Coordinates of C-alpha atoms in Angstrom, one line a residue:
M1 CA 19.1 11.7 -8.4
Y2 CA 15.4 12.4 -8.5
V3 CA 12.4 11.7 -10.8
L4 CA 9.1 13.3 -11.1
G5 CA 5.9 11.3 -11.6
I6 CA 2.7 13.0 -12.9
D7 CA -0.8 11.5 -12.7
G8 CA -2.9 13.7 -14.9
G9 CA -6.7 13.5 -15.2
G10 CA -9.9 15.3 -16.0
T11 CA -10.5 16.7 -12.6
K12 CA -7.0 17.0 -11.0
T13 CA -3.3 16.5 -11.6
K14 CA -0.8 15.2 -9.0
G15 CA 3.0 15.4 -9.2
I16 CA 5.6 13.9 -6.9
I17 CA 9.4 14.2 -6.9
A18 CA 10.9 11.1 -5.3
K19 CA 14.0 9.1 -4.8
S20 CA 14.4 5.5 -6.0
N21 CA 13.5 4.2 -2.5
G22 CA 10.2 6.0 -2.8
E23 CA 11.1 8.9 -0.4
I24 CA 8.9 11.8 -1.3
I25 CA 10.8 15.1 -1.7
A26 CA 8.0 17.3 -2.9
E27 CA 4.4 16.8 -4.0
A28 CA 1.6 19.1 -5.3
T29 CA -1.9 18.9 -6.8
V30 CA -3.3 21.2 -9.4
G31 CA -6.3 21.2 -11.8
P32 CA -7.3 19.1 -14.8
T33 CA -4.8 18.4 -17.6
N34 CA -6.8 16.0 -19.8
P35 CA -6.4 17.5 -23.3
N36 CA -9.9 16.3 -24.3
S37 CA -11.5 18.5 -21.6
V38 CA -9.1 21.5 -21.4
D39 CA -7.5 23.6 -24.1
K40 CA -3.8 23.6 -24.7
W41 CA -3.2 26.9 -22.9
S42 CA -5.1 25.8 -19.8
L43 CA -3.2 22.5 -19.8
K44 CA 0.1 24.4 -19.9
K45 CA -0.9 26.7 -17.2
E46 CA -1.8 23.8 -14.8
L47 CA 1.6 22.2 -15.5
Q48 CA 3.3 25.5 -14.9
N49 CA 1.5 25.8 -11.6
L50 CA 2.4 22.2 -10.7
F51 CA 6.1 22.9 -11.3
T52 CA 6.0 26.2 -9.4
L53 CA 4.5 24.4 -6.3
L54 CA 7.1 21.6 -6.5
K55 CA 10.0 24.1 -6.8
Q56 CA 8.7 26.0 -3.8
Q57 CA 9.3 22.8 -1.7
C58 CA 12.7 21.9 -3.2
D59 CA 14.1 24.2 -5.9
S60 CA 17.4 22.4 -6.2
C61 CA 15.7 19.0 -6.5
F62 CA 13.7 20.2 -9.4
F63 CA 16.8 21.1 -11.3
Q64 CA 18.4 17.8 -10.5
L65 CA 15.6 15.8 -12.0
K66 CA 16.7 12.9 -14.2
H67 CA 13.3 11.8 -15.7
V68 CA 9.7 13.0 -15.8
F69 CA 7.0 10.4 -16.5
A70 CA 3.6 11.9 -17.2
G71 CA 0.8 9.3 -17.2
M72 CA -2.2 11.3 -18.3
S73 CA -5.7 10.7 -19.4
G74 CA -6.6 11.8 -22.9
V75 CA -3.2 11.3 -24.6
G76 CA -3.9 8.1 -26.4
H77 CA -3.7 9.8 -29.9
P78 CA -0.1 10.4 -31.1
T79 CA -0.8 14.0 -32.0
T80 CA -2.1 14.7 -28.5
K81 CA 0.8 12.9 -26.8
E82 CA 3.3 14.9 -28.9
M83 CA 1.6 18.2 -27.9
V84 CA 1.8 17.4 -24.2
Q85 CA 5.4 16.2 -24.6
K86 CA 6.4 19.5 -26.2
I87 CA 4.7 21.5 -23.4
L88 CA 6.6 19.5 -20.8
V89 CA 9.9 19.8 -22.6
D90 CA 9.5 23.5 -22.9
L91 CA 8.7 23.9 -19.2
L92 CA 11.5 21.6 -17.9
P93 CA 15.3 22.0 -17.7
D94 CA 17.0 20.9 -20.9
H95 CA 18.8 17.9 -19.4
V96 CA 15.6 16.2 -18.2
H97 CA 14.2 13.2 -20.0
V98 CA 10.5 13.3 -20.6
T99 CA 8.1 10.4 -21.2
V100 CA 4.3 10.9 -21.8
N101 CA 1.9 8.0 -21.9
I102 CA -1.6 7.1 -21.0
D103 CA -2.6 7.1 -17.3
A104 CA -3.3 3.3 -17.4
I105 CA 0.4 2.8 -17.1
N106 CA 0.3 4.5 -13.7
A107 CA -2.5 2.2 -12.6
L108 CA -0.7 -0.9 -14.0
Y109 CA 2.6 -0.2 -12.3
S110 CA 0.9 0.7 -9.0
G111 CA 0.2 -3.0 -8.8
T112 CA 3.1 -4.7 -10.7
L113 CA 5.9 -2.3 -9.7
G114 CA 7.0 -2.0 -13.3
K115 CA 6.6 -5.6 -14.3
P116 CA 4.4 -6.9 -17.2
G117 CA 0.7 -7.4 -16.6
I118 CA -2.8 -6.3 -17.3
V119 CA -4.7 -3.5 -15.7
Q120 CA -8.4 -3.0 -15.7
I121 CA -9.7 0.4 -14.7
A122 CA -13.4 0.6 -13.9
G123 CA -14.3 4.1 -12.7
T124 CA -16.6 6.5 -14.4
G125 CA -15.2 5.0 -17.6
S126 CA -13.4 1.8 -18.2
I127 CA -10.4 0.4 -20.1
T128 CA -8.3 -2.8 -20.0
F129 CA -4.6 -2.2 -20.8
S130 CA -1.6 -4.5 -20.9
I131 CA 2.2 -4.5 -21.3
N132 CA 3.7 -7.9 -22.0
H133 CA 7.2 -9.3 -21.5
D134 CA 8.4 -7.8 -24.8
G135 CA 7.3 -4.3 -23.7
L136 CA 4.4 -4.4 -26.2
S137 CA 1.3 -2.6 -25.1
D138 CA -2.3 -3.2 -26.1
R139 CA -5.8 -2.2 -25.0
V140 CA -9.4 -3.2 -25.0
G141 CA -12.1 -0.5 -24.6
G142 CA -11.6 3.0 -23.2
W143 CA -13.1 4.5 -26.3
G144 CA -15.5 6.9 -24.5
Y145 CA -18.9 6.5 -22.9
L146 CA -20.8 6.8 -26.2
S147 CA -19.1 3.6 -27.4
G148 CA -20.3 1.6 -24.4
E149 CA -17.5 1.2 -21.9
M150 CA -19.1 -1.8 -20.3
G151 CA -18.0 -2.4 -16.7
S152 CA -17.7 1.3 -16.0
G153 CA -19.8 3.3 -13.6
F154 CA -21.4 5.1 -16.5
A155 CA -22.5 1.7 -18.0
L156 CA -23.9 0.5 -14.8
G157 CA -25.8 3.7 -14.2
R158 CA -27.1 3.7 -17.8
D159 CA -28.3 0.1 -17.4
A160 CA -30.0 1.1 -14.1
L161 CA -32.0 3.9 -15.9
E162 CA -32.8 1.6 -18.8
A163 CA -34.1 -1.2 -16.5
A164 CA -36.2 1.2 -14.4
F165 CA -37.9 2.8 -17.5
L166 CA -38.5 -0.6 -19.1
A167 CA -40.2 -1.7 -16.0
Y168 CA -42.2 1.6 -15.8
D169 CA -43.4 1.1 -19.4
G170 CA -44.4 -2.5 -18.7
L171 CA -41.7 -3.9 -21.0
G172 CA -39.3 -5.1 -18.3
T173 CA -39.2 -6.9 -15.0
P174 CA -40.1 -4.8 -11.9
T175 CA -37.0 -3.9 -10.0
A176 CA -36.0 -2.2 -6.7
I177 CA -33.8 0.0 -8.8
S178 CA -36.9 2.1 -9.6
N179 CA -37.6 3.0 -6.0
F180 CA -34.0 3.7 -5.3
L181 CA -33.8 6.1 -8.2
L182 CA -36.9 7.9 -6.9
E183 CA -35.3 8.2 -3.5
Y184 CA -32.0 9.3 -5.0
F185 CA -33.6 12.1 -7.1
Q186 CA -36.2 12.9 -4.5
A187 CA -38.9 12.4 -7.1
A188 CA -42.5 11.3 -6.8
K189 CA -42.6 9.3 -10.1
L190 CA -40.0 8.0 -12.5
P191 CA -40.6 10.5 -15.4
D192 CA -39.8 13.3 -12.9
I193 CA -36.1 12.3 -12.9
I194 CA -35.6 12.9 -16.6
H195 CA -35.0 16.6 -16.2
A196 CA -32.4 16.1 -13.5
V197 CA -30.5 13.5 -15.6
Y198 CA -30.5 15.4 -18.9
Q199 CA -30.0 18.9 -17.5
E200 CA -27.0 17.9 -15.4
K201 CA -23.9 19.8 -16.4
N202 CA -21.7 16.8 -16.0
Q203 CA -24.1 14.2 -17.3
K204 CA -21.5 11.4 -17.5
E205 CA -20.5 11.7 -13.8
R206 CA -24.2 12.0 -12.8
V207 CA -25.1 8.7 -14.6
A208 CA -22.0 7.0 -13.2
S209 CA -23.0 7.8 -9.7
L210 CA -26.1 5.7 -10.2
S211 CA -23.9 2.6 -10.3
K212 CA -24.1 2.6 -6.5
I213 CA -27.9 2.1 -6.8
V214 CA -27.3 -1.1 -8.9
M215 CA -25.0 -2.4 -6.2
R216 CA -27.4 -1.6 -3.4
A217 CA -30.3 -3.3 -5.2
A218 CA -28.0 -6.3 -6.0
D219 CA -27.1 -6.6 -2.3
N220 CA -30.9 -6.7 -1.6
G221 CA -31.3 -9.7 -3.9
D222 CA -32.8 -7.8 -6.8
Q223 CA -32.5 -10.1 -9.9
V224 CA -32.5 -7.2 -12.4
A225 CA -29.6 -5.5 -10.6
Q226 CA -27.8 -8.8 -10.3
G227 CA -28.3 -9.3 -14.0
I228 CA -26.7 -5.9 -14.7
I229 CA -23.7 -6.9 -12.5
Q230 CA -23.4 -10.2 -14.3
K231 CA -23.5 -8.7 -17.8
N232 CA -20.9 -6.1 -17.0
A233 CA -18.6 -8.5 -15.0
V234 CA -18.6 -11.0 -17.9
H235 CA -17.5 -8.3 -20.2
M236 CA -14.7 -7.3 -17.8
G237 CA -13.6 -11.0 -17.8
K238 CA -13.7 -11.2 -21.6
S239 CA -11.7 -8.0 -21.9
I240 CA -8.9 -9.4 -19.6
A241 CA -9.0 -12.8 -21.4
C242 CA -8.8 -11.0 -24.8
L243 CA -5.5 -9.2 -23.9
Q244 CA -4.1 -12.2 -22.1
T245 CA -4.7 -14.4 -25.2
K246 CA -3.2 -11.8 -27.6
R247 CA -0.2 -10.7 -25.7
F248 CA 0.8 -13.4 -23.2
S249 CA 1.6 -17.1 -23.3
K250 CA -1.1 -19.5 -22.2
K251 CA 1.4 -20.8 -19.6
D252 CA 1.7 -17.4 -18.0
R253 CA 0.0 -16.6 -14.7
V254 CA -0.6 -13.0 -15.5
P255 CA -1.0 -10.4 -12.8
V256 CA -4.2 -8.4 -13.4
V257 CA -4.5 -5.1 -11.5
L258 CA -8.0 -4.0 -10.7
T259 CA -8.5 -0.3 -10.0
G260 CA -11.2 2.3 -10.0
G261 CA -14.3 3.0 -7.9
I262 CA -16.3 0.1 -9.2
Y263 CA -13.8 -2.2 -7.6
N264 CA -14.5 -0.9 -4.2
R265 CA -17.2 -3.6 -4.5
L266 CA -14.9 -6.3 -5.9
D267 CA -17.0 -8.8 -4.0
L268 CA -19.8 -8.4 -6.5
F269 CA -17.6 -8.9 -9.6
Q270 CA -14.6 -11.1 -8.7
A271 CA -16.1 -14.5 -8.9
I272 CA -17.8 -13.7 -12.3
I273 CA -14.6 -12.3 -13.8
E274 CA -12.5 -15.2 -12.6
K275 CA -15.0 -17.7 -14.0
E276 CA -15.0 -16.0 -17.4
I277 CA -11.2 -16.0 -17.5
R278 CA -11.1 -19.7 -16.6
Q279 CA -13.5 -20.5 -19.5
H280 CA -10.7 -19.3 -21.8
Q281 CA -8.3 -21.8 -20.2
L282 CA -6.2 -18.9 -18.8
E283 CA -4.7 -18.2 -15.4
S284 CA -4.7 -14.7 -13.9
I285 CA -3.9 -13.3 -10.5
L286 CA -6.4 -10.6 -9.7
T287 CA -5.0 -7.9 -7.4
V288 CA -6.2 -4.6 -6.0
P289 CA -3.1 -2.3 -5.7
K290 CA -2.2 -0.8 -2.3
M291 CA -0.4 2.1 -4.0
E292 CA -2.0 5.2 -5.5
P293 CA -1.6 5.6 -9.3
I294 CA 0.9 8.4 -8.7
G295 CA 3.2 5.7 -7.2
G296 CA 2.9 3.9 -10.5
A297 CA 4.1 7.0 -12.3
I298 CA 7.1 7.2 -10.1
V299 CA 7.8 3.5 -10.8
A300 CA 7.5 4.2 -14.5
A301 CA 9.9 7.1 -14.3
W302 CA 12.6 5.1 -12.6
R303 CA 12.0 2.2 -15.0
E304 CA 12.7 4.5 -17.9
E305 CA 16.1 5.1 -16.2
G306 CA 16.8 1.4 -15.9
V307 CA 16.1 1.4 -12.1
T308 CA 14.0 -1.3 -10.5
V309 CA 12.1 -0.4 -7.3
N310 CA 11.6 -2.9 -4.5
S311 CA 8.6 -3.8 -2.4
S312 CA 9.5 -1.3 0.3
F313 CA 8.6 1.4 -2.2
V314 CA 4.9 0.4 -1.8
K315 CA 4.7 1.4 1.8
V316 CA 5.4 5.1 0.9
F317 CA 2.6 5.3 -1.6
T318 CA 0.0 3.1 0.2
R319 CA -3.4 4.7 0.3

């Protein structure tokens, strides 16, 4: 018996057919499948390509699939989820069970192996998501970069630009961020970077990349950069505490999975996040998952079939 896990995003989509012990039978990667960034027909084409590549590796396995779990970005709205579900059902053999849900579940289960907990994703965007002991899910944030998404790469990059231009105008504290921005954009003076920022095709990604400048300045002791880190880390802690208070008992030591590029520098954020959680009289266990999110999708697929995976599963999907 096999399952297929899908981790679908705005830049690429990965699928793996696996056994319950984590043994990988077939894997493939195709283009974006976020319904907010590609149209319905492009999404369907990418999923068709994914299935074709998987069948080329093990045709019989594909037709022996028990369950497909697709954890995908951009399917938070019921209408969108239903649309993706229908596409998958149409493309798969009739006997296959299909579950579509948000990609945060992939990230959560990559750290908890299907058990309850909280996941905080801090990449280009940010979201805090939980599933409790009753199977109830909830979220804080993840509403898009125009709504703030504090703790994300975009938020840090936006704060860097704001701090630099406030200093340039004489309204803010001088900061090393300014010189690092000039270096990054190879510009002579700060106003020269405006064109590069606003004319960028993928403006969100461009601004998010500036988060590394904030971290670099913070490493050098820059107080403005450290203030940006502090502000965003406090928000991260509050988001975790919010879900923990709403969905878990105060007695629970809740596993909190931290994933996304921002947490490559967990050293800058961890103490602040933990302090904020403690201020709410809560206990959390912060963990960085060893597995890739696609491993969490496989875990979710087996969980839907009532199968619990063990810790040996992690080794197969370790980054």
